Coordinates of C-alpha atoms in Angstrom, one line a residue:
Chain A
M135 CA 234.8 169.6 175.8
K136 CA 231.1 170.4 176.3
S137 CA 230.4 174.0 175.8
K138 CA 227.4 176.0 177.1
F139 CA 227.1 177.1 173.5
H140 CA 226.4 173.6 172.3
P141 CA 222.8 172.5 172.2
D142 CA 221.2 170.2 174.9
K143 CA 219.7 166.8 174.0
N144 CA 216.5 168.5 172.7
G145 CA 218.4 170.9 170.6
Y146 CA 218.2 174.0 172.9
F147 CA 220.7 176.7 173.3
G148 CA 219.4 178.3 176.5
Q149 CA 215.7 178.9 175.7
F150 CA 216.3 178.9 171.9
G151 CA 216.2 176.0 169.4
G152 CA 214.2 172.8 169.6
A153 CA 212.4 171.1 166.7
F154 CA 208.9 172.7 166.1
I155 CA 207.9 170.6 163.2
P156 CA 204.7 169.1 161.9
E157 CA 204.4 165.3 162.6
L158 CA 204.9 164.8 158.8
L159 CA 208.6 165.8 159.2
Y160 CA 209.3 164.0 162.4
P161 CA 210.8 160.8 160.9
N162 CA 213.2 162.7 158.7
V163 CA 214.4 165.0 161.4
K164 CA 214.7 162.1 163.9
E165 CA 216.7 160.1 161.4
L166 CA 219.1 163.0 161.0
E167 CA 219.3 163.7 164.7
D168 CA 220.0 160.0 165.5
N169 CA 222.9 159.9 163.0
Y170 CA 224.5 163.2 162.3
I171 CA 227.0 163.4 165.2
Q172 CA 228.2 159.8 164.7
I173 CA 228.6 160.5 160.9
I174 CA 230.4 163.8 161.4
E175 CA 232.8 162.4 164.0
S176 CA 233.6 159.3 162.1
N177 CA 237.1 159.0 160.6
E178 CA 235.6 158.1 157.2
F179 CA 233.6 161.3 157.1
Q180 CA 236.4 163.5 158.4
T181 CA 238.9 162.1 155.8
E182 CA 236.5 162.6 152.9
Y183 CA 235.3 166.0 154.1
K184 CA 238.8 167.4 154.8
S185 CA 240.0 166.0 151.5
L186 CA 237.2 167.7 149.5
L187 CA 237.7 171.0 151.5
K188 CA 241.4 170.9 150.6
D189 CA 241.4 169.9 147.0
Y190 CA 237.9 170.8 145.7
V191 CA 237.0 173.9 147.8
G192 CA 240.5 175.2 148.1
R193 CA 241.0 175.4 151.8
P194 CA 242.5 176.6 154.0
T195 CA 241.4 180.0 152.9
P196 CA 244.0 182.7 153.6
L197 CA 243.9 184.9 156.6
Y198 CA 245.0 188.1 154.9
F199 CA 246.5 191.0 156.8
A200 CA 244.7 194.0 155.3
K201 CA 247.4 196.6 155.6
R202 CA 245.7 199.6 154.2
L203 CA 242.4 198.9 156.0
S204 CA 244.5 198.5 159.2
E205 CA 246.2 201.8 158.6
K206 CA 242.9 203.6 158.0
Y207 CA 241.2 202.3 161.2
G208 CA 244.3 202.1 163.4
A209 CA 244.2 198.4 164.3
H210 CA 245.5 195.1 163.0
I211 CA 242.7 194.0 160.7
Y212 CA 242.7 190.5 159.1
L213 CA 240.3 189.2 156.6
K214 CA 239.4 185.5 156.6
R215 CA 239.0 185.0 152.9
E216 CA 236.0 182.8 152.5
D217 CA 235.4 184.6 149.3
L218 CA 238.2 182.6 147.8
N219 CA 236.4 179.3 148.3
H220 CA 235.2 177.4 145.2
T221 CA 231.7 178.9 144.4
G222 CA 232.6 182.2 146.0
A223 CA 231.4 182.0 149.6
H224 CA 231.6 180.1 152.9
K225 CA 228.4 178.3 152.0
V226 CA 230.3 175.5 150.3
N227 CA 231.9 174.3 153.6
N228 CA 228.4 173.3 154.7
T229 CA 227.2 171.8 151.4
V230 CA 230.2 169.6 151.1
G231 CA 229.6 168.3 154.6
Q232 CA 225.9 167.8 154.2
I233 CA 226.1 166.1 150.9
L234 CA 228.4 163.5 152.4
I235 CA 225.8 163.0 155.3
A236 CA 223.0 162.8 152.7
K237 CA 224.9 160.1 150.8
K238 CA 225.6 158.2 154.1
L239 CA 221.8 158.2 154.8
G240 CA 221.1 156.9 151.3
K241 CA 219.3 160.1 150.1
T242 CA 219.3 160.9 146.4
N243 CA 217.0 163.8 146.0
I244 CA 218.3 167.1 147.4
I245 CA 216.5 170.3 148.1
A246 CA 217.7 173.7 149.3
E247 CA 216.6 177.2 149.9
T248 CA 218.6 180.2 148.9
G249 CA 218.5 184.0 149.3
A250 CA 221.5 185.5 147.6
G251 CA 222.0 182.3 145.7
Q252 CA 225.4 181.4 147.2
H253 CA 223.9 178.5 149.1
G254 CA 221.9 177.4 146.0
V255 CA 225.1 177.5 143.9
A256 CA 227.0 175.6 146.5
T257 CA 224.3 173.0 146.8
A258 CA 223.9 172.6 143.0
T259 CA 227.7 172.3 142.8
V260 CA 228.0 169.4 145.3
C261 CA 224.9 167.7 143.7
A262 CA 226.7 167.9 140.3
L263 CA 229.8 166.5 142.0
M264 CA 227.9 163.6 143.5
G265 CA 225.5 163.0 140.7
L266 CA 222.4 163.8 142.8
D267 CA 219.1 165.5 141.8
C268 CA 218.9 169.1 143.0
T269 CA 215.9 171.5 143.5
V270 CA 216.6 175.0 144.8
F271 CA 213.8 177.2 146.1
M272 CA 214.4 180.9 145.7
G273 CA 212.2 183.9 146.3
E274 CA 210.8 185.4 143.1
K275 CA 212.3 188.8 144.0
D276 CA 215.7 187.3 144.7
I277 CA 215.6 185.4 141.4
E278 CA 215.4 188.9 139.8
R279 CA 218.2 190.5 141.8
Q280 CA 220.6 187.6 141.8
A281 CA 220.5 186.7 138.1
P282 CA 224.1 185.5 137.8
N283 CA 223.7 182.9 140.5
V284 CA 220.4 181.7 139.1
A285 CA 222.2 181.1 135.8
R286 CA 225.0 179.2 137.6
M287 CA 222.5 177.0 139.4
K288 CA 220.8 176.1 136.2
M289 CA 224.1 175.4 134.4
L290 CA 225.0 173.1 137.3
G291 CA 221.8 171.1 136.6
A292 CA 219.6 172.4 139.4
K293 CA 216.0 173.1 139.1
V294 CA 215.2 176.6 140.4
V295 CA 211.7 176.9 141.8
P296 CA 210.4 180.5 142.5
A297 CA 208.7 181.1 145.8
T298 CA 205.8 183.5 145.0
S299 CA 204.3 183.9 148.5
G300 CA 204.8 186.6 151.1
S301 CA 207.8 188.9 150.5
K302 CA 209.1 186.5 147.8
T303 CA 212.5 186.4 149.5
L304 CA 214.5 184.0 151.7
K305 CA 211.7 183.4 154.3
D306 CA 209.3 182.3 151.6
A307 CA 211.9 180.2 149.8
T308 CA 212.4 178.4 153.1
N309 CA 208.6 177.9 153.6
E310 CA 208.4 176.4 150.1
A311 CA 211.4 174.1 150.7
I312 CA 209.8 172.8 153.9
R313 CA 206.4 172.3 152.2
Y314 CA 208.1 170.3 149.4
W315 CA 210.0 168.3 152.1
I316 CA 206.7 167.5 153.8
Q317 CA 205.3 166.2 150.5
N318 CA 208.5 164.3 149.7
P319 CA 209.7 162.9 153.0
E320 CA 212.4 160.8 151.3
T321 CA 214.1 164.1 150.3
F322 CA 217.2 165.4 152.0
Y323 CA 216.8 169.1 152.9
L324 CA 220.2 170.6 152.6
I325 CA 219.6 173.7 154.7
G326 CA 221.9 176.7 154.2
S327 CA 222.2 178.3 157.5
V328 CA 222.2 177.7 161.2
V329 CA 218.4 177.8 161.2
G330 CA 215.6 175.3 161.1
P331 CA 214.7 172.4 163.5
H332 CA 217.3 170.7 165.6
P333 CA 219.7 169.2 164.6
H334 CA 220.1 171.6 161.6
P335 CA 221.5 174.6 163.4
D336 CA 224.1 172.5 165.3
M337 CA 225.0 170.4 162.2
V338 CA 225.6 173.5 160.0
A339 CA 227.6 175.2 162.8
R340 CA 229.8 172.1 163.1
L341 CA 230.4 172.1 159.4
Q342 CA 231.2 175.9 159.3
A343 CA 233.5 175.6 162.3
I344 CA 236.3 174.9 159.9
I345 CA 236.5 178.7 159.6
S346 CA 237.4 179.3 163.2
E347 CA 239.5 176.2 163.4
E348 CA 241.8 177.6 160.7
M349 CA 241.7 181.1 162.1
K350 CA 243.2 179.7 165.4
W351 CA 246.4 178.3 163.8
Q352 CA 246.6 181.0 161.2
L353 CA 246.6 183.7 163.8
K354 CA 249.2 181.8 165.9
E355 CA 251.4 181.8 162.8
K356 CA 250.9 185.4 162.1
T357 CA 250.7 187.0 165.5
G358 CA 252.0 184.5 167.9
K359 CA 248.6 184.2 169.7
E360 CA 245.8 182.0 168.5
N361 CA 243.0 184.3 169.8
P362 CA 242.2 187.7 168.2
D363 CA 240.7 190.5 170.3
T364 CA 237.6 190.8 168.0
I365 CA 235.8 188.9 165.4
I366 CA 233.3 190.6 163.2
A367 CA 230.8 188.7 160.9
C368 CA 227.5 189.6 159.2
V369 CA 224.3 187.8 160.3
G370 CA 221.2 186.9 158.3
G371 CA 220.5 183.3 159.5
G372 CA 224.1 183.4 160.8
S373 CA 226.1 180.5 159.3
N374 CA 229.3 182.4 158.5
A375 CA 229.2 184.1 161.9
A376 CA 228.6 180.7 163.6
G377 CA 231.6 179.3 161.7
A378 CA 233.8 182.3 162.6
F379 CA 232.8 182.3 166.3
Y380 CA 232.7 178.6 166.9
H381 CA 236.1 177.8 168.4
F382 CA 236.1 181.1 170.3
M383 CA 232.7 181.1 172.0
D384 CA 234.1 179.8 175.3
D385 CA 237.1 182.2 175.2
E386 CA 235.4 185.1 176.9
D387 CA 238.3 187.5 176.1
V388 CA 237.5 187.3 172.4
E389 CA 234.9 189.9 171.5
L390 CA 232.3 188.6 169.1
I391 CA 230.5 191.1 166.9
A392 CA 227.5 190.1 164.8
V393 CA 226.3 192.6 162.3
E394 CA 222.7 192.6 161.1
A395 CA 221.2 194.5 158.1
A396 CA 219.3 197.6 159.2
G397 CA 218.0 198.2 155.6
L398 CA 216.7 201.7 155.3
G399 CA 217.1 202.2 159.1
I400 CA 216.2 200.2 162.2
H401 CA 212.9 202.0 162.7
S402 CA 212.1 202.7 159.0
G403 CA 209.8 199.7 158.7
E404 CA 212.2 198.4 156.1
S405 CA 214.8 196.5 158.0
A406 CA 216.1 193.0 158.9
A407 CA 217.8 193.8 162.2
T408 CA 216.2 190.9 164.1
S409 CA 217.9 191.4 167.4
Q410 CA 216.7 195.0 167.6
L411 CA 213.3 194.5 166.3
G412 CA 212.5 190.8 167.1
E413 CA 211.0 188.9 170.0
V414 CA 211.0 185.3 171.0
G415 CA 209.0 183.2 168.6
I416 CA 209.0 180.2 166.3
I417 CA 210.1 180.3 162.7
H418 CA 211.0 177.4 160.4
G419 CA 210.9 174.8 163.1
S420 CA 213.0 176.6 165.7
K421 CA 212.4 178.8 168.7
T422 CA 214.5 182.0 168.3
I423 CA 214.3 185.7 168.0
L424 CA 212.2 186.9 165.1
M425 CA 210.5 189.9 163.7
Q426 CA 206.7 189.6 164.3
D427 CA 203.6 191.7 165.1
E428 CA 201.6 191.6 168.3
Y429 CA 199.7 188.6 167.1
G430 CA 202.7 186.5 166.1
Q431 CA 202.4 187.1 162.4
I432 CA 205.9 187.1 160.9
V433 CA 207.0 190.6 159.7
E434 CA 208.5 190.7 156.2
P435 CA 212.1 191.8 156.4
Y436 CA 214.0 194.1 154.1
S437 CA 217.7 194.5 153.2
I438 CA 219.5 195.5 150.0
S439 CA 221.3 192.2 150.5
A440 CA 219.3 189.1 149.6
G441 CA 221.3 186.9 151.9
L442 CA 220.5 189.0 155.0
D443 CA 216.8 189.5 154.1
Y444 CA 215.6 187.1 156.8
P445 CA 213.2 187.9 159.7
G446 CA 215.0 185.7 162.3
V447 CA 218.4 184.5 163.4
G448 CA 219.5 181.0 164.2
P449 CA 218.9 179.9 167.8
L450 CA 222.6 179.9 168.6
H451 CA 222.8 183.6 167.7
A452 CA 219.6 184.3 169.7
F453 CA 221.4 182.7 172.7
L454 CA 224.6 184.6 172.1
Y455 CA 222.6 187.8 172.0
E456 CA 220.5 187.1 175.1
S457 CA 223.5 185.9 177.1
K458 CA 225.4 189.0 175.9
R459 CA 228.3 186.8 174.7
A460 CA 228.1 188.5 171.4
T461 CA 227.5 192.2 170.6
F462 CA 225.0 192.8 167.9
M463 CA 225.5 195.8 165.7
N464 CA 223.8 196.8 162.4
A465 CA 224.5 198.6 159.2
T466 CA 222.1 200.2 156.8
D467 CA 222.1 199.6 153.0
K468 CA 224.0 202.9 152.5
E469 CA 226.6 202.0 155.1
A470 CA 227.1 198.6 153.6
L471 CA 227.6 200.0 150.1
A472 CA 230.1 202.5 151.5
G473 CA 231.9 199.6 153.2
A474 CA 232.0 197.6 150.0
Y475 CA 233.3 200.5 147.9
E476 CA 236.0 201.2 150.5
L477 CA 237.3 197.7 150.6
T478 CA 237.3 197.6 146.8
K479 CA 239.2 200.8 146.6
I480 CA 241.9 200.3 149.2
E481 CA 242.4 196.5 149.2
G482 CA 241.3 195.5 145.7
I483 CA 238.6 193.1 147.0
I484 CA 235.0 193.3 146.0
P485 CA 233.0 191.7 148.9
A486 CA 229.5 190.3 148.8
L487 CA 226.8 192.7 149.9
E488 CA 226.3 190.5 153.0
T489 CA 229.9 190.8 154.0
A490 CA 229.8 194.6 153.3
H491 CA 227.6 194.9 156.4
A492 CA 230.4 193.5 158.5
L493 CA 232.9 195.9 157.1
A494 CA 230.5 198.8 157.6
V495 CA 230.8 198.8 161.4
L496 CA 234.5 199.6 161.4
P497 CA 233.9 203.4 161.4
K498 CA 231.5 203.0 164.3
M499 CA 234.0 201.1 166.5
K500 CA 236.6 202.5 168.8
L501 CA 239.7 200.5 167.9
E502 CA 243.0 200.3 169.7
K503 CA 246.3 200.3 167.8
D504 CA 247.2 196.9 169.0
Q505 CA 243.8 195.4 168.7
V506 CA 243.7 192.3 166.4
V507 CA 240.4 192.2 164.5
V508 CA 239.3 189.4 162.2
I509 CA 236.5 190.1 159.7
N510 CA 235.0 187.1 158.2
L511 CA 234.9 187.9 154.5
S512 CA 232.1 185.5 153.9
G513 CA 231.7 185.9 150.1
R514 CA 232.7 187.7 146.9
G515 CA 230.7 190.4 145.3
D516 CA 230.4 189.2 141.7
K517 CA 226.8 188.3 142.2
D518 CA 226.1 191.9 143.5
L519 CA 227.8 193.8 140.7
E520 CA 224.6 195.1 139.2
T521 CA 223.5 196.5 142.5
Y522 CA 227.0 198.0 143.1
I523 CA 227.2 199.6 139.7
K524 CA 223.6 201.0 140.0
H525 CA 224.4 202.7 143.3
L526 CA 227.9 203.8 142.2
E527 CA 226.3 205.7 139.3
E528 CA 223.9 207.4 141.8
Chain B
M228 CA 184.3 165.0 179.1
N229 CA 185.1 167.4 176.3
S230 CA 182.7 168.5 173.5
I231 CA 184.2 166.1 171.0
Q232 CA 184.0 163.1 173.4
Q233 CA 180.3 164.0 174.0
L234 CA 179.8 164.1 170.2
F235 CA 181.3 160.7 169.7
Q236 CA 179.0 159.3 172.4
Q237 CA 176.0 160.4 170.2
K238 CA 177.6 159.4 166.8
D239 CA 180.8 157.6 166.0
K240 CA 180.5 156.9 162.3
N241 CA 180.6 159.1 159.1
L242 CA 181.4 162.2 161.0
L243 CA 182.0 165.2 158.7
S244 CA 184.1 168.1 159.9
I245 CA 184.8 171.2 157.8
Y246 CA 187.8 173.4 158.1
F247 CA 187.4 177.1 157.4
T248 CA 189.6 180.1 157.8
C249 CA 188.4 182.9 160.1
G250 CA 187.9 186.3 158.4
F251 CA 187.6 184.7 155.0
P252 CA 186.3 185.6 152.4
K253 CA 185.3 188.7 154.4
L254 CA 186.4 189.9 157.8
E255 CA 182.9 189.5 159.3
D256 CA 182.2 186.0 157.7
T257 CA 183.6 183.9 160.6
T258 CA 180.3 183.6 162.5
K259 CA 178.2 183.4 159.3
V260 CA 180.2 180.4 158.0
I261 CA 179.8 178.6 161.4
A262 CA 176.1 179.3 161.4
A263 CA 175.7 178.0 157.8
L264 CA 177.8 174.9 158.6
E265 CA 175.6 174.2 161.7
K266 CA 172.5 174.5 159.6
S267 CA 173.9 172.0 157.1
K268 CA 174.4 169.6 160.0
V269 CA 178.2 169.3 159.9
D270 CA 179.3 167.3 162.9
F271 CA 182.1 169.5 164.1
I272 CA 183.9 172.5 162.7
E273 CA 187.7 173.2 162.5
V274 CA 188.2 176.9 163.0
G275 CA 191.4 178.0 161.3
L276 CA 193.4 180.9 162.7
P277 CA 195.0 182.7 159.7
Y278 CA 198.8 182.7 159.9
S279 CA 201.4 184.4 157.8
D280 CA 203.7 181.3 157.4
P281 CA 201.5 178.2 157.6
L282 CA 204.0 175.5 156.9
A283 CA 201.6 172.5 156.9
D284 CA 199.1 174.2 154.6
G285 CA 198.8 173.9 150.8
P286 CA 198.2 176.9 148.4
T287 CA 194.4 177.1 148.9
I288 CA 194.4 177.5 152.7
Q289 CA 197.6 179.5 152.5
D290 CA 195.9 181.9 150.2
S291 CA 192.7 182.1 152.3
S292 CA 194.9 183.0 155.3
H293 CA 196.7 185.7 153.4
K294 CA 193.4 187.2 152.3
A295 CA 192.0 187.0 155.8
L296 CA 195.0 188.8 157.2
Q297 CA 194.6 191.4 154.5
N298 CA 191.0 191.8 155.6
G299 CA 192.4 192.8 159.0
I300 CA 191.7 189.6 161.0
N301 CA 193.7 189.1 164.2
L302 CA 193.4 186.9 167.3
D303 CA 191.5 189.5 169.3
I304 CA 188.9 189.9 166.5
V305 CA 188.6 186.1 166.1
F306 CA 187.9 185.7 169.8
E307 CA 185.4 188.6 169.7
Q308 CA 183.6 186.9 166.8
L309 CA 183.6 183.5 168.3
I310 CA 182.2 184.6 171.7
T311 CA 179.1 186.1 170.0
I312 CA 178.0 182.7 168.8
K313 CA 178.9 180.8 172.0
E314 CA 175.3 180.5 173.2
T315 CA 173.6 179.9 169.8
N316 CA 176.0 177.5 168.2
K317 CA 175.7 173.9 169.3
T318 CA 178.2 172.3 166.9
P319 CA 181.5 171.6 168.6
L320 CA 184.4 173.8 167.4
V321 CA 188.0 172.8 167.2
L322 CA 190.6 175.5 166.9
M323 CA 193.5 175.1 164.5
G324 CA 196.5 177.4 164.5
Y325 CA 200.3 177.6 164.7
L326 CA 202.3 177.6 167.9
N327 CA 203.9 181.1 167.4
Q328 CA 200.5 182.7 167.5
M329 CA 199.8 181.3 170.9
L330 CA 203.3 182.0 172.1
K331 CA 203.2 185.7 171.1
Y332 CA 199.6 186.3 172.3
G333 CA 200.6 184.9 175.7
E334 CA 200.0 181.2 176.4
D335 CA 197.8 181.7 179.4
K336 CA 195.8 184.5 177.8
F337 CA 195.3 182.4 174.6
C338 CA 194.1 179.4 176.5
K339 CA 191.7 181.6 178.7
K340 CA 190.2 183.2 175.6
V341 CA 189.8 179.8 173.9
V342 CA 187.9 178.5 176.9
E343 CA 185.8 181.7 177.1
C344 CA 184.7 181.0 173.5
G345 CA 183.5 177.6 174.5
I346 CA 186.2 175.7 172.7
D347 CA 188.1 172.8 174.4
T348 CA 190.0 171.2 171.6
L349 CA 193.1 172.5 169.8
I350 CA 195.1 171.4 166.7
I351 CA 198.6 172.9 166.6
P352 CA 200.5 171.1 163.8
D353 CA 203.9 172.4 164.8
L354 CA 203.6 171.5 168.4
P355 CA 205.8 168.4 168.8
M356 CA 205.1 165.7 171.3
V357 CA 208.3 166.4 173.3
E358 CA 207.2 170.0 173.8
F359 CA 203.7 168.8 174.7
E360 CA 205.2 166.4 177.3
N361 CA 207.6 169.0 178.8
H362 CA 205.3 172.0 179.0
Y363 CA 202.0 172.2 177.1
Q364 CA 200.3 169.1 178.6
Q365 CA 200.3 170.8 182.0
L366 CA 199.2 174.2 180.6
F367 CA 196.3 172.6 178.6
E368 CA 195.2 170.6 181.6
K369 CA 195.0 173.8 183.7
Y370 CA 192.5 175.2 181.3
G371 CA 190.7 171.9 180.5
L372 CA 191.9 171.9 176.9
T373 CA 192.9 168.9 174.9
N374 CA 195.4 168.6 172.1
V375 CA 194.8 166.7 168.8
F376 CA 197.9 164.9 167.6
L377 CA 198.5 164.1 163.9
I378 CA 199.8 160.8 162.6
T379 CA 201.1 160.1 159.1
P380 CA 201.9 157.1 157.0
N381 CA 205.5 157.4 158.3
T382 CA 204.6 157.6 162.0
E383 CA 206.0 154.5 163.8
E384 CA 203.7 152.2 165.7
E385 CA 205.3 152.9 169.1
R386 CA 204.7 156.6 168.6
I387 CA 201.1 156.1 167.5
R388 CA 200.5 154.1 170.7
K389 CA 201.9 157.0 172.7
I390 CA 199.7 159.5 170.9
D391 CA 196.7 157.2 171.5
A392 CA 197.4 157.3 175.2
Y393 CA 197.5 161.1 175.2
T394 CA 194.4 161.5 173.1
K395 CA 191.1 162.8 174.6
A396 CA 189.3 164.0 171.4
F397 CA 190.5 162.2 168.3
I398 CA 193.7 161.3 166.4
Y399 CA 194.1 163.3 163.2
V400 CA 195.0 160.7 160.6
V401 CA 196.9 162.6 157.8
A402 CA 195.9 160.8 154.7
S403 CA 199.2 161.0 152.9
S404 CA 202.6 162.6 153.3
S405 CA 201.5 165.9 152.1
I406 CA 200.5 169.4 152.9
T407 CA 196.7 170.2 152.8
G408 CA 194.8 170.1 149.5
A409 CA 192.9 167.8 147.3
K410 CA 194.8 165.1 145.5
G411 CA 192.0 163.3 143.6
E412 CA 191.0 159.8 144.7
I413 CA 192.4 157.8 147.6
S414 CA 195.1 155.4 146.5
D415 CA 195.5 151.7 147.3
Q416 CA 198.6 152.6 149.3
Q417 CA 196.6 155.0 151.4
I418 CA 193.9 152.4 152.0
A419 CA 196.6 150.0 153.1
Y420 CA 197.7 152.7 155.6
F421 CA 194.2 153.2 156.9
K422 CA 193.7 149.5 157.3
R423 CA 197.0 149.3 159.2
I424 CA 195.9 152.0 161.6
K425 CA 192.4 150.5 162.0
A426 CA 194.0 147.1 162.8
M427 CA 195.9 148.6 165.7
N428 CA 192.6 148.8 167.7
L429 CA 193.4 152.1 169.2
K430 CA 191.2 153.5 172.0
S431 CA 191.0 156.8 170.3
K432 CA 188.6 157.9 167.6
L433 CA 190.1 158.5 164.2
I434 CA 189.4 161.4 161.9
V435 CA 191.1 161.5 158.4
G436 CA 192.2 164.7 156.9
F437 CA 194.3 166.2 154.1
G438 CA 193.2 165.3 150.6
I439 CA 189.5 164.7 151.4
S440 CA 187.5 166.7 148.9
N441 CA 184.2 165.1 148.0
K442 CA 181.6 162.4 148.7
S443 CA 183.7 159.6 147.2
T444 CA 186.9 160.4 149.2
F445 CA 184.8 161.1 152.3
N446 CA 183.0 157.7 152.1
T447 CA 186.3 155.9 151.5
A448 CA 187.9 157.5 154.6
C449 CA 184.9 156.8 156.7
K450 CA 185.2 153.0 155.9
Y451 CA 188.4 153.0 158.0
A452 CA 187.9 155.9 160.4
N453 CA 185.1 157.6 162.4
G454 CA 185.0 160.5 160.0
A455 CA 186.9 162.9 157.9
I456 CA 187.8 166.6 157.6
I457 CA 187.4 168.6 154.4
G458 CA 189.3 171.8 154.1
S459 CA 190.8 173.1 150.9
A460 CA 187.8 171.9 148.7
F461 CA 185.4 173.8 151.0
I462 CA 187.6 176.9 151.0
K463 CA 187.7 176.8 147.2
N464 CA 183.9 176.5 147.0
L465 CA 183.5 179.3 149.5
D466 CA 185.8 181.6 147.6
K467 CA 184.2 180.8 144.2
N468 CA 180.5 180.6 145.2
G469 CA 180.1 182.3 148.5
I470 CA 178.5 181.6 151.9
D471 CA 175.0 181.1 150.5
T472 CA 176.1 177.9 148.7
I473 CA 177.5 176.2 151.8
D474 CA 174.6 173.9 152.0
D475 CA 174.8 173.0 148.4
F476 CA 178.4 171.9 149.0
I477 CA 177.7 169.9 152.2
R478 CA 174.4 168.2 151.3
P479 CA 175.8 165.9 148.5
I480 CA 178.6 164.7 150.8
I481 CA 176.4 163.7 153.8
S482 CA 173.3 162.6 151.9

């Protein structure tokens, strides 16, 4: 069934999306656009994709009823355990899918960008699995704060290239990846979120939709109804949120909550809360909402979490925000840390700093006792231990 | 007829264009660089609008944009600077920038200002043809502006023919699949590409850019096209040796 939340033929979700790319990239993007749906919908792809998700990634991931968290907040809170995926986050759903598409297109050289490193690790992993060359661009600052993931990527055989321009974070890693792609048009750019030129946002959303597909039948098993009342997910570019929302976007009775990183506070000048601070613009090949100054220069974002440190959101999220289909909330660094410590203490789960932002909105919500809430636990916190320990000591 | 078409009527061989970044090396240098380039008899000038995230640019132009932004340049200042030389400068100017700058400034306001500065030709590398057809063609026509499309070694013939039909100034022939910046000499593969384009007998004039850095690469490009654009090599020289040496850089190329 065609949904109004699917892109039109030019890759637009409402006024957002499109493919604003230099001519140098046109043939690559066109090749992907002409082939991706046919590949994804083929039986051959689906068989291989589902088989790898099951036996390699470890899906389905559990939908865990968080009893103590539920008691504390007075609602039925479930955690979709994407942290239990191989490589530790939802990112691998997308990389497994895209590497199969890359192979189908005959590509052998893979590049990726990464913020927290989870997408880089997931890409390096599938490249190792398939025996393909892998180059990962990562902001110099993120290389410092995500050392465990950098080590993992290297061990997996990937070349990690530091992005030294701008804020030296995810935005700049993406710029560098696109520049490399321009110079090496035979390369497959395995993009990590629902951002970039069409068809990337749609392709990544389709590959992450496995999250909401599983949530439907898991909820039915556990609650008798396949729709929850509320789904909460953190948003940087927005791939885990797109995956968690995907099969519920047309079910208007399901409340969708996207949580952005407010950093040191929305108006502190050190934030990544795009929906609050951004305006319509073009970043990384797509029209969306982004943080920019009055002359269209992109403003450098800030968050304690490297994966949310991005000045835009994907075009689907911009449309969900503008159409008011999703509610956008935000959490500061401090609130996210508190959310992470709380989950660790009462459920024995250390979440990724990104995910901690989703958890951090629970105290701000008015929950009903029968309300079924699903939080997409997008990744595990091993990579953020140093940050957690540093702030715990404070 | 726009300023570039008029230029081609007077001269259609060995045209040299220079790209420079507004507000670089110093904030007030925009008009000084244009005046010096005119004095050195450059045929037309590509005026670069500094952008925070210039995807199609290599490290040299990227760095000059960064420094210009640190100098405090912005679109209002660029337009203020350009308007002051409108009457004295006779060398055609082509404006190069990224679409987000125009979008945020306001599309109509941007186009109006460009026209006020006496500029009628734009290069916007991230403006795709489909967006041009759906929206920008009409907008530009309203203001008498023309858009320069880029082609690369990977652009298919059918698409090149379409671009040729839309072109009123020139087609920007990107010399290789690359971002801006000098790559040394022009390869046999690139020459084969230039020959292929020349053999298509397009109605439009052809200007080669990306990787043109000196007399040798300029001359090679001019064998197959109407002229060439030098960017990164000029910026490097400007950064290292200053505005006073512009003529020393240009003269050996066009002599």
